[in-house]
Amino acid sequence: MWALADPLALILLPLPLLVWWLWRSRGEGIAGDALVVPAGIGARLTGGRTGGAVETAGRVLPVVIWVLLVMALAGPRKVVPDLAAPVSGREIVLALDLSGSMVRDDFEIDGRKVQRIEAVKHAASRFARGRGGDRLSLVLFGSSAYFATPQTHDVNAVARAIDEAVIGISGRATAISEALGLAMKRLVPSDARTKVIVLLSDGVNNSGPVRPRDAARLARENNIRVHTIAMGPNDLSADPKSRDAVDYATLRAIAETSGGEAFRVRTTADLEEVVAAIDKLETDEADGPAAELYRDYWSWPAGMGLAGLFVLLIGWGRRG
């Protein structure tokens, strides 16, 4: 079934007629004006006929271009039935640490050393793809936090965003509190039956004015569970001077305060087990309607409109 993402954009269709009417009402009529296009292009547009036919094509082409561009703005799209999944009534925000320490290569995948971020992306993208029916979004954080994807039932889009995440894009510090606050800003007004944050970090909160435990209390007050994953071989409590240590005590306190679970990860195998455990924790019977997932086709009218605009520019160049 076809639909428009933003049907209100169609109100722009009569805008050129309004401009033309206003221009004409001022005595600056354009009735005698026509776009002069190159002879070769005019012949193609009119099947070899010239003269008045070319002038007509010169008038029609801008209208066609406008209609195509407005249609692209309206966002034609089509339901993809094979991707539809029952809605679970659950909303999950994945908050992934992209601080500078995530570049350390102390994890393994298939027998080869990899950076922590690669291990996280490997496990988190698989987790996202398995959440069909949930509404997911992705927060990436370092010195600051930002949403990398909106709230969506398109779990494959979230997985792709995880795969494309890059260290350093949000700074190299660790703003755990800011990531929690940003995630809650979206979850608090949500009407989802179950609201969950899955927070993964390999460091210590060292950016932002809010304490992580205070953020966890706010999450509990708003019925939001936070599952935390402390990632890295060293623990701050055992090695306070280590620059690579993870503050597992704080991450555990966040989870316990909010009603979630805390996990400790030292190897890739641990990470895989934790992802599977969270997957089981956040599974229930889906009884909602099917989520409608769409494939966007706005690029087609946009491409044709831009091609027509190119023809116009050539015509104006020849006219000059």
mmCIF file of C-alpha atoms in Angstrom:
data_model
loop_
_atom_site.group_PDB
_atom_site.id
_atom_site.type_symbol
_atom_site.label_atom_id
_atom_site.label_comp_id
_atom_site.label_asym_id
_atom_site.label_seq_id
_atom_site.Cartn_x
_atom_site.Cartn_y
_atom_site.Cartn_z
ATOM 1 C CA MET A 1 0.000 0.000 0.000
ATOM 2 C CA TRP A 2 1.308 3.434 -0.965
ATOM 3 C CA ALA A 3 1.304 6.402 1.415
ATOM 4 C CA LEU A 4 2.912 9.803 1.944
ATOM 5 C CA ALA A 5 5.186 10.531 4.879
ATOM 6 C CA ASP A 6 4.173 14.207 4.920
ATOM 7 C CA PRO A 7 0.968 14.718 2.891
ATOM 8 C CA LEU A 8 0.694 18.346 4.076
ATOM 9 C CA ALA A 9 3.552 19.139 1.679
ATOM 10 C CA LEU A 10 1.028 18.845 -1.164
ATOM 11 C CA ILE A 11 -0.425 22.233 -0.220
ATOM 12 C CA LEU A 12 2.660 23.690 -1.928
ATOM 13 C CA LEU A 13 1.462 22.456 -5.340
ATOM 14 C CA PRO A 14 -0.592 25.572 -6.233
ATOM 15 C CA LEU A 15 2.141 27.963 -5.035
ATOM 16 C CA PRO A 16 3.452 28.740 -8.593
ATOM 17 C CA LEU A 17 -0.101 29.593 -9.722
ATOM 18 C CA LEU A 18 -0.418 31.997 -6.790
ATOM 19 C CA VAL A 19 2.887 33.647 -7.677
ATOM 20 C CA TRP A 20 1.838 33.889 -11.337
ATOM 21 C CA TRP A 21 -1.506 35.446 -10.399
ATOM 22 C CA LEU A 22 0.140 38.007 -8.107
ATOM 23 C CA TRP A 23 2.679 38.874 -10.759
ATOM 24 C CA ARG A 24 0.016 39.264 -13.426
ATOM 25 C CA SER A 25 -2.189 41.355 -11.148
ATOM 26 C CA ARG A 26 0.643 43.873 -10.880
ATOM 27 C CA GLY A 27 0.647 44.339 -14.653
ATOM 28 C CA GLU A 28 3.836 42.390 -15.206
ATOM 29 C CA GLY A 29 2.182 39.600 -17.163
ATOM 30 C CA ILE A 30 4.182 36.630 -18.229
ATOM 31 C CA ALA A 31 1.737 35.302 -20.764
ATOM 32 C CA GLY A 32 4.110 36.024 -23.616
ATOM 33 C CA ASP A 33 7.166 34.607 -21.946
ATOM 34 C CA ALA A 34 8.412 31.115 -22.666
ATOM 35 C CA LEU A 35 11.534 29.231 -21.796
ATOM 36 C CA VAL A 36 13.918 28.925 -24.733
ATOM 37 C CA VAL A 37 15.446 25.466 -24.642
ATOM 38 C CA PRO A 38 18.242 24.190 -26.915
ATOM 39 C CA ALA A 39 17.018 22.856 -30.217
ATOM 40 C CA GLY A 40 18.223 19.316 -29.537
ATOM 41 C CA ILE A 41 16.465 19.195 -26.171
ATOM 42 C CA GLY A 42 13.357 20.788 -27.606
ATOM 43 C CA ALA A 43 13.236 18.196 -30.353
ATOM 44 C CA ARG A 44 13.470 15.368 -27.844
ATOM 45 C CA LEU A 45 10.733 16.889 -25.691
ATOM 46 C CA THR A 46 8.404 17.363 -28.667
ATOM 47 C CA GLY A 47 9.254 14.381 -30.845
ATOM 48 C CA GLY A 48 11.016 16.502 -33.471
ATOM 49 C CA ARG A 49 8.357 19.263 -33.664
ATOM 50 C CA THR A 50 9.536 22.838 -33.130
ATOM 51 C CA GLY A 51 8.053 26.287 -32.924
ATOM 52 C CA GLY A 52 4.978 26.488 -30.732
ATOM 53 C CA ALA A 53 5.469 22.972 -29.452
ATOM 54 C CA VAL A 54 8.871 23.918 -28.058
ATOM 55 C CA GLU A 55 7.401 26.984 -26.389
ATOM 56 C CA THR A 56 4.681 24.806 -24.875
ATOM 57 C CA ALA A 57 7.294 22.370 -23.587
ATOM 58 C CA GLY A 58 9.171 25.325 -22.131
ATOM 59 C CA ARG A 59 6.076 26.295 -20.170
ATOM 60 C CA VAL A 60 5.128 22.773 -19.097
ATOM 61 C CA LEU A 61 8.560 21.635 -17.981
ATOM 62 C CA PRO A 62 8.812 23.982 -14.953
ATOM 63 C CA VAL A 63 5.355 22.824 -13.828
ATOM 64 C CA VAL A 64 6.395 19.170 -14.091
ATOM 65 C CA ILE A 65 9.600 19.890 -12.153
ATOM 66 C CA TRP A 66 7.656 21.650 -9.384
ATOM 67 C CA VAL A 67 5.186 18.772 -9.063
ATOM 68 C CA LEU A 68 8.043 16.237 -8.880
ATOM 69 C CA LEU A 69 9.919 18.196 -6.210
ATOM 70 C CA VAL A 70 6.780 18.667 -4.091
ATOM 71 C CA MET A 71 6.040 14.948 -4.399
ATOM 72 C CA ALA A 72 9.586 14.194 -3.207
ATOM 73 C CA LEU A 73 9.048 16.528 -0.242
ATOM 74 C CA ALA A 74 5.784 14.731 0.581
ATOM 75 C CA GLY A 75 7.740 11.475 0.841
ATOM 76 C CA PRO A 76 6.074 8.723 -1.184
ATOM 77 C CA ARG A 77 6.587 5.374 0.482
ATOM 78 C CA LYS A 78 5.214 1.853 0.434
ATOM 79 C CA VAL A 79 4.484 -0.629 3.192
ATOM 80 C CA VAL A 80 6.939 -3.530 3.225
ATOM 81 C CA PRO A 81 4.782 -6.449 4.402
ATOM 82 C CA ASP A 82 7.616 -8.935 4.821
ATOM 83 C CA LEU A 83 9.251 -6.663 7.413
ATOM 84 C CA ALA A 84 6.092 -6.173 9.455
ATOM 85 C CA ALA A 85 6.283 -7.507 12.995
ATOM 86 C CA PRO A 86 3.792 -7.559 15.893
ATOM 87 C CA VAL A 87 4.217 -4.511 18.107
ATOM 88 C CA SER A 88 5.466 -5.531 21.552
ATOM 89 C CA GLY A 89 4.505 -2.359 23.404
ATOM 90 C CA ARG A 90 8.136 -2.025 24.482
ATOM 91 C CA GLU A 91 10.566 0.801 23.774
ATOM 92 C CA ILE A 92 14.327 0.370 24.131
ATOM 93 C CA VAL A 93 17.086 2.960 23.915
ATOM 94 C CA LEU A 94 20.577 1.590 23.305
ATOM 95 C CA ALA A 95 23.192 3.958 24.791
ATOM 96 C CA LEU A 96 26.691 3.107 23.550
ATOM 97 C CA ASP A 97 29.941 4.609 24.841
ATOM 98 C CA LEU A 98 32.147 6.040 22.064
ATOM 99 C CA SER A 99 34.807 7.544 24.324
ATOM 100 C CA GLY A 100 38.496 7.376 23.478
ATOM 101 C CA SER A 101 39.166 4.243 25.523
ATOM 102 C CA MET A 102 36.958 2.192 23.180
ATOM 103 C CA VAL A 103 39.834 2.039 20.692
ATOM 104 C CA ARG A 104 41.855 -0.333 22.885
ATOM 105 C CA ASP A 105 42.327 -3.725 21.249
ATOM 106 C CA ASP A 106 41.836 -6.091 24.173
ATOM 107 C CA PHE A 107 38.945 -8.169 22.811
ATOM 108 C CA GLU A 108 38.834 -11.013 20.324
ATOM 109 C CA ILE A 109 36.433 -11.983 17.540
ATOM 110 C CA ASP A 110 37.048 -15.261 15.698
ATOM 111 C CA GLY A 111 40.544 -15.524 17.138
ATOM 112 C CA ARG A 112 41.755 -12.064 16.133
ATOM 113 C CA LYS A 113 42.382 -9.039 18.324
ATOM 114 C CA VAL A 114 39.857 -6.256 17.845
ATOM 115 C CA GLN A 115 39.129 -2.902 19.407
ATOM 116 C CA ARG A 116 36.465 -2.721 22.076
ATOM 117 C CA ILE A 117 34.230 -0.715 19.759
ATOM 118 C CA GLU A 118 34.325 -3.487 17.136
ATOM 119 C CA ALA A 119 33.264 -6.068 19.716
ATOM 120 C CA VAL A 120 30.432 -3.791 20.864
ATOM 121 C CA LYS A 121 29.232 -3.123 17.335
ATOM 122 C CA HIS A 122 29.319 -6.845 16.547
ATOM 123 C CA ALA A 123 27.126 -7.737 19.533
ATOM 124 C CA ALA A 124 24.893 -4.663 19.678
ATOM 125 C CA SER A 125 23.924 -4.728 15.998
ATOM 126 C CA ARG A 126 22.948 -8.385 16.339
ATOM 127 C CA PHE A 127 20.904 -7.523 19.432
ATOM 128 C CA ALA A 128 19.132 -4.727 17.542
ATOM 129 C CA ARG A 129 18.250 -6.959 14.598
ATOM 130 C CA GLY A 130 16.668 -9.448 16.983
ATOM 131 C CA ARG A 131 14.268 -6.921 18.514
ATOM 132 C CA GLY A 132 11.535 -7.154 15.875
ATOM 133 C CA GLY A 133 8.332 -5.598 17.206
ATOM 134 C CA ASP A 134 10.140 -3.324 19.685
ATOM 135 C CA ARG A 135 10.611 0.366 19.063
ATOM 136 C CA LEU A 136 14.331 1.112 19.183
ATOM 137 C CA SER A 137 16.513 4.179 19.186
ATOM 138 C CA LEU A 138 20.264 4.667 19.512
ATOM 139 C CA VAL A 139 22.176 7.134 21.700
ATOM 140 C CA LEU A 140 25.912 7.506 21.149
ATOM 141 C CA PHE A 141 27.928 9.334 23.779
ATOM 142 C CA GLY A 142 31.430 10.508 24.593
ATOM 143 C CA SER A 143 31.958 14.013 25.974
ATOM 144 C CA SER A 144 28.349 14.647 24.959
ATOM 145 C CA ALA A 145 25.418 12.503 23.881
ATOM 146 C CA TYR A 146 23.204 12.585 20.811
ATOM 147 C CA PHE A 147 20.550 10.456 19.136
ATOM 148 C CA ALA A 148 21.990 8.595 16.157
ATOM 149 C CA THR A 149 18.553 7.256 15.169
ATOM 150 C CA PRO A 150 14.994 8.292 16.038
ATOM 151 C CA GLN A 151 12.522 5.979 17.709
ATOM 152 C CA THR A 152 11.632 3.383 15.093
ATOM 153 C CA HIS A 153 10.351 -0.135 14.529
ATOM 154 C CA ASP A 154 12.931 -0.488 11.743
ATOM 155 C CA VAL A 155 15.467 -2.446 13.783
ATOM 156 C CA ASN A 156 17.686 -2.958 10.726
ATOM 157 C CA ALA A 157 18.140 0.807 10.419
ATOM 158 C CA VAL A 158 19.288 0.968 14.063
ATOM 159 C CA ALA A 159 21.678 -1.936 13.462
ATOM 160 C CA ARG A 160 23.169 -0.121 10.455
ATOM 161 C CA ALA A 161 23.668 3.006 12.568
ATOM 162 C CA ILE A 162 25.537 0.911 15.143
ATOM 163 C CA ASP A 163 27.751 -0.580 12.441
ATOM 164 C CA GLU A 164 28.587 2.924 11.146
ATOM 165 C CA ALA A 165 29.426 4.436 14.560
ATOM 166 C CA VAL A 166 32.837 6.113 14.743
ATOM 167 C CA ILE A 167 35.009 6.817 17.782
ATOM 168 C CA GLY A 168 35.553 10.504 18.578
ATOM 169 C CA ILE A 169 32.480 11.908 16.817
ATOM 170 C CA SER A 170 30.981 12.882 20.184
ATOM 171 C CA GLY A 171 34.237 13.627 22.035
ATOM 172 C CA ARG A 172 36.578 11.364 23.962
ATOM 173 C CA ALA A 173 35.311 11.783 27.552
ATOM 174 C CA THR A 174 32.527 9.677 29.127
ATOM 175 C CA ALA A 175 29.231 11.474 29.787
ATOM 176 C CA ILE A 176 27.167 8.621 31.231
ATOM 177 C CA SER A 177 24.701 10.937 32.985
ATOM 178 C CA GLU A 178 24.078 12.946 29.833
ATOM 179 C CA ALA A 179 23.410 9.774 27.859
ATOM 180 C CA LEU A 180 20.876 8.632 30.466
ATOM 181 C CA GLY A 181 19.240 12.043 30.564
ATOM 182 C CA LEU A 182 18.899 12.225 26.781
ATOM 183 C CA ALA A 183 17.447 8.718 26.611
ATOM 184 C CA MET A 184 14.919 9.531 29.344
ATOM 185 C CA LYS A 185 13.915 12.724 27.559
ATOM 186 C CA ARG A 186 12.501 10.537 24.783
ATOM 187 C CA LEU A 187 11.192 7.726 26.968
ATOM 188 C CA VAL A 188 9.320 9.719 29.621
ATOM 189 C CA PRO A 189 6.585 11.027 27.264
ATOM 190 C CA SER A 190 6.343 7.700 25.423
ATOM 191 C CA ASP A 191 3.127 5.708 25.754
ATOM 192 C CA ALA A 192 5.026 2.389 25.592
ATOM 193 C CA ARG A 193 4.013 -0.245 28.137
ATOM 194 C CA THR A 194 7.654 -1.090 28.904
ATOM 195 C CA LYS A 195 10.547 1.398 28.771
ATOM 196 C CA VAL A 196 14.149 0.223 28.866
ATOM 197 C CA ILE A 197 17.626 1.721 28.514
ATOM 198 C CA VAL A 198 20.564 -0.564 27.755
ATOM 199 C CA LEU A 199 23.712 1.365 28.707
ATOM 200 C CA LEU A 200 27.172 0.132 27.747
ATOM 201 C CA SER A 201 30.316 1.877 28.965
ATOM 202 C CA ASP A 202 33.970 1.026 29.504
ATOM 203 C CA GLY A 203 34.921 3.999 31.649
ATOM 204 C CA VAL A 204 34.097 6.395 34.475
ATOM 205 C CA ASN A 205 31.554 9.203 34.281
ATOM 206 C CA ASN A 206 33.765 12.282 33.882
ATOM 207 C CA SER A 207 31.597 14.752 31.978
ATOM 208 C CA GLY A 208 28.351 16.555 32.792
ATOM 209 C CA PRO A 209 26.938 18.155 35.966
ATOM 210 C CA VAL A 210 24.509 15.371 36.939
ATOM 211 C CA ARG A 211 25.559 12.321 38.944
ATOM 212 C CA PRO A 212 24.700 8.948 37.361
ATOM 213 C CA ARG A 213 22.912 7.729 40.506
ATOM 214 C CA ASP A 214 20.647 10.774 40.468
ATOM 215 C CA ALA A 215 19.805 10.012 36.840
ATOM 216 C CA ALA A 216 19.009 6.425 37.855
ATOM 217 C CA ARG A 217 16.587 7.622 40.541
ATOM 218 C CA LEU A 218 14.825 9.763 37.967
ATOM 219 C CA ALA A 219 14.563 6.716 35.692
ATOM 220 C CA ARG A 220 12.948 4.686 38.488
ATOM 221 C CA GLU A 221 10.432 7.468 39.192
ATOM 222 C CA ASN A 222 9.396 7.309 35.527
ATOM 223 C CA ASN A 223 9.183 3.487 35.387
ATOM 224 C CA ILE A 224 12.255 3.160 33.177
ATOM 225 C CA ARG A 225 14.563 0.203 33.707
ATOM 226 C CA VAL A 226 18.271 0.639 32.999
ATOM 227 C CA HIS A 227 20.395 -2.423 32.234
ATOM 228 C CA THR A 228 24.105 -1.594 32.414
ATOM 229 C CA ILE A 229 27.055 -3.356 30.808
ATOM 230 C CA ALA A 230 30.483 -2.597 32.280
ATOM 231 C CA MET A 231 33.019 -3.454 29.593
ATOM 232 C CA GLY A 232 36.773 -3.903 30.028
ATOM 233 C CA PRO A 233 39.293 -6.161 31.753
ATOM 234 C CA ASN A 234 40.076 -3.751 34.634
ATOM 235 C CA ASP A 235 37.789 -2.610 37.440
ATOM 236 C CA LEU A 236 38.182 0.802 39.088
ATOM 237 C CA SER A 237 37.686 -0.660 42.571
ATOM 238 C CA ALA A 238 40.574 -3.098 42.102
ATOM 239 C CA ASP A 239 42.871 -0.701 40.231
ATOM 240 C CA PRO A 240 41.979 2.937 41.060
ATOM 241 C CA LYS A 241 44.977 4.319 39.133
ATOM 242 C CA SER A 242 44.239 2.513 35.883
ATOM 243 C CA ARG A 243 43.267 4.780 32.992
ATOM 244 C CA ASP A 244 41.370 1.897 31.367
ATOM 245 C CA ALA A 245 39.338 0.838 34.398
ATOM 246 C CA VAL A 246 35.563 0.710 34.249
ATOM 247 C CA ASP A 247 33.503 2.001 37.178
ATOM 248 C CA TYR A 248 31.447 -1.142 37.679
ATOM 249 C CA ALA A 249 30.249 -0.042 41.132
ATOM 250 C CA THR A 250 28.540 3.023 39.687
ATOM 251 C CA LEU A 251 27.074 1.120 36.729
ATOM 252 C CA ARG A 252 25.748 -1.542 39.098
ATOM 253 C CA ALA A 253 24.197 1.153 41.310
ATOM 254 C CA ILE A 254 22.494 2.686 38.261
ATOM 255 C CA ALA A 255 20.957 -0.660 37.332
ATOM 256 C CA GLU A 256 19.888 -1.600 40.844
ATOM 257 C CA THR A 257 18.391 1.829 41.559
ATOM 258 C CA SER A 258 16.305 1.780 38.385
ATOM 259 C CA GLY A 259 15.224 -1.861 38.723
ATOM 260 C CA GLY A 260 17.446 -3.190 35.959
ATOM 261 C CA GLU A 261 20.307 -5.677 35.818
ATOM 262 C CA ALA A 262 24.059 -4.995 35.874
ATOM 263 C CA PHE A 263 26.531 -7.065 33.851
ATOM 264 C CA ARG A 264 30.318 -7.295 33.867
ATOM 265 C CA VAL A 265 32.076 -8.023 30.569
ATOM 266 C CA ARG A 266 35.756 -8.915 30.229
ATOM 267 C CA THR A 267 35.762 -10.934 27.006
ATOM 268 C CA THR A 268 33.828 -11.124 23.764
ATOM 269 C CA ALA A 269 32.212 -14.331 25.007
ATOM 270 C CA ASP A 270 30.983 -12.461 28.093
ATOM 271 C CA LEU A 271 29.528 -9.761 25.871
ATOM 272 C CA GLU A 272 27.656 -12.285 23.732
ATOM 273 C CA GLU A 273 26.207 -13.907 26.859
ATOM 274 C CA VAL A 274 25.134 -10.569 28.293
ATOM 275 C CA VAL A 275 23.366 -9.562 25.078
ATOM 276 C CA ALA A 276 21.536 -12.898 25.086
ATOM 277 C CA ALA A 277 20.608 -12.442 28.761
ATOM 278 C CA ILE A 278 19.163 -8.954 28.164
ATOM 279 C CA ASP A 279 17.302 -10.305 25.156
ATOM 280 C CA LYS A 280 15.613 -12.846 27.444
ATOM 281 C CA LEU A 281 14.952 -10.299 30.179
ATOM 282 C CA GLU A 282 13.084 -8.050 27.760
ATOM 283 C CA THR A 283 10.946 -10.691 26.053
ATOM 284 C CA ASP A 284 7.216 -10.992 26.486
ATOM 285 C CA GLU A 285 4.209 -11.976 24.442
ATOM 286 C CA ALA A 286 3.511 -9.571 21.612
ATOM 287 C CA ASP A 287 -0.181 -8.842 21.394
ATOM 288 C CA GLY A 288 -0.297 -5.555 19.534
ATOM 289 C CA PRO A 289 -1.063 -4.848 15.878
ATOM 290 C CA ALA A 290 1.571 -5.263 13.194
ATOM 291 C CA ALA A 291 4.074 -2.450 12.898
ATOM 292 C CA GLU A 292 3.985 -0.845 9.473
ATOM 293 C CA LEU A 293 7.471 -0.485 8.038
ATOM 294 C CA TYR A 294 7.956 1.546 4.900
ATOM 295 C CA ARG A 295 10.351 1.680 1.972
ATOM 296 C CA ASP A 296 10.937 5.285 0.902
ATOM 297 C CA TYR A 297 10.706 6.306 -2.754
ATOM 298 C CA TRP A 298 11.173 10.082 -2.477
ATOM 299 C CA SER A 299 14.494 9.826 -4.301
ATOM 300 C CA TRP A 300 12.736 8.942 -7.589
ATOM 301 C CA PRO A 301 10.692 12.139 -8.015
ATOM 302 C CA ALA A 302 13.577 14.119 -6.538
ATOM 303 C CA GLY A 303 15.988 12.691 -9.102
ATOM 304 C CA MET A 304 13.629 13.327 -12.014
ATOM 305 C CA GLY A 305 12.925 16.836 -10.760
ATOM 306 C CA LEU A 306 16.629 17.652 -10.510
ATOM 307 C CA ALA A 307 17.188 16.263 -14.000
ATOM 308 C CA GLY A 308 14.435 18.535 -15.303
ATOM 309 C CA LEU A 309 15.979 21.467 -13.456
ATOM 310 C CA PHE A 310 19.259 20.728 -15.209
ATOM 311 C CA VAL A 311 17.436 20.966 -18.537
ATOM 312 C CA LEU A 312 15.993 24.324 -17.475
ATOM 313 C CA LEU A 313 19.420 25.647 -16.588
ATOM 314 C CA ILE A 314 20.727 24.638 -20.002
ATOM 315 C CA GLY A 315 17.774 26.413 -21.620
ATOM 316 C CA TRP A 316 18.364 29.588 -19.654
ATOM 317 C CA GLY A 317 22.059 29.457 -20.521
ATOM 318 C CA ARG A 318 21.305 29.228 -24.231
ATOM 319 C CA ARG A 319 18.765 32.020 -23.940
ATOM 320 C CA GLY A 320 21.351 34.292 -22.355
#
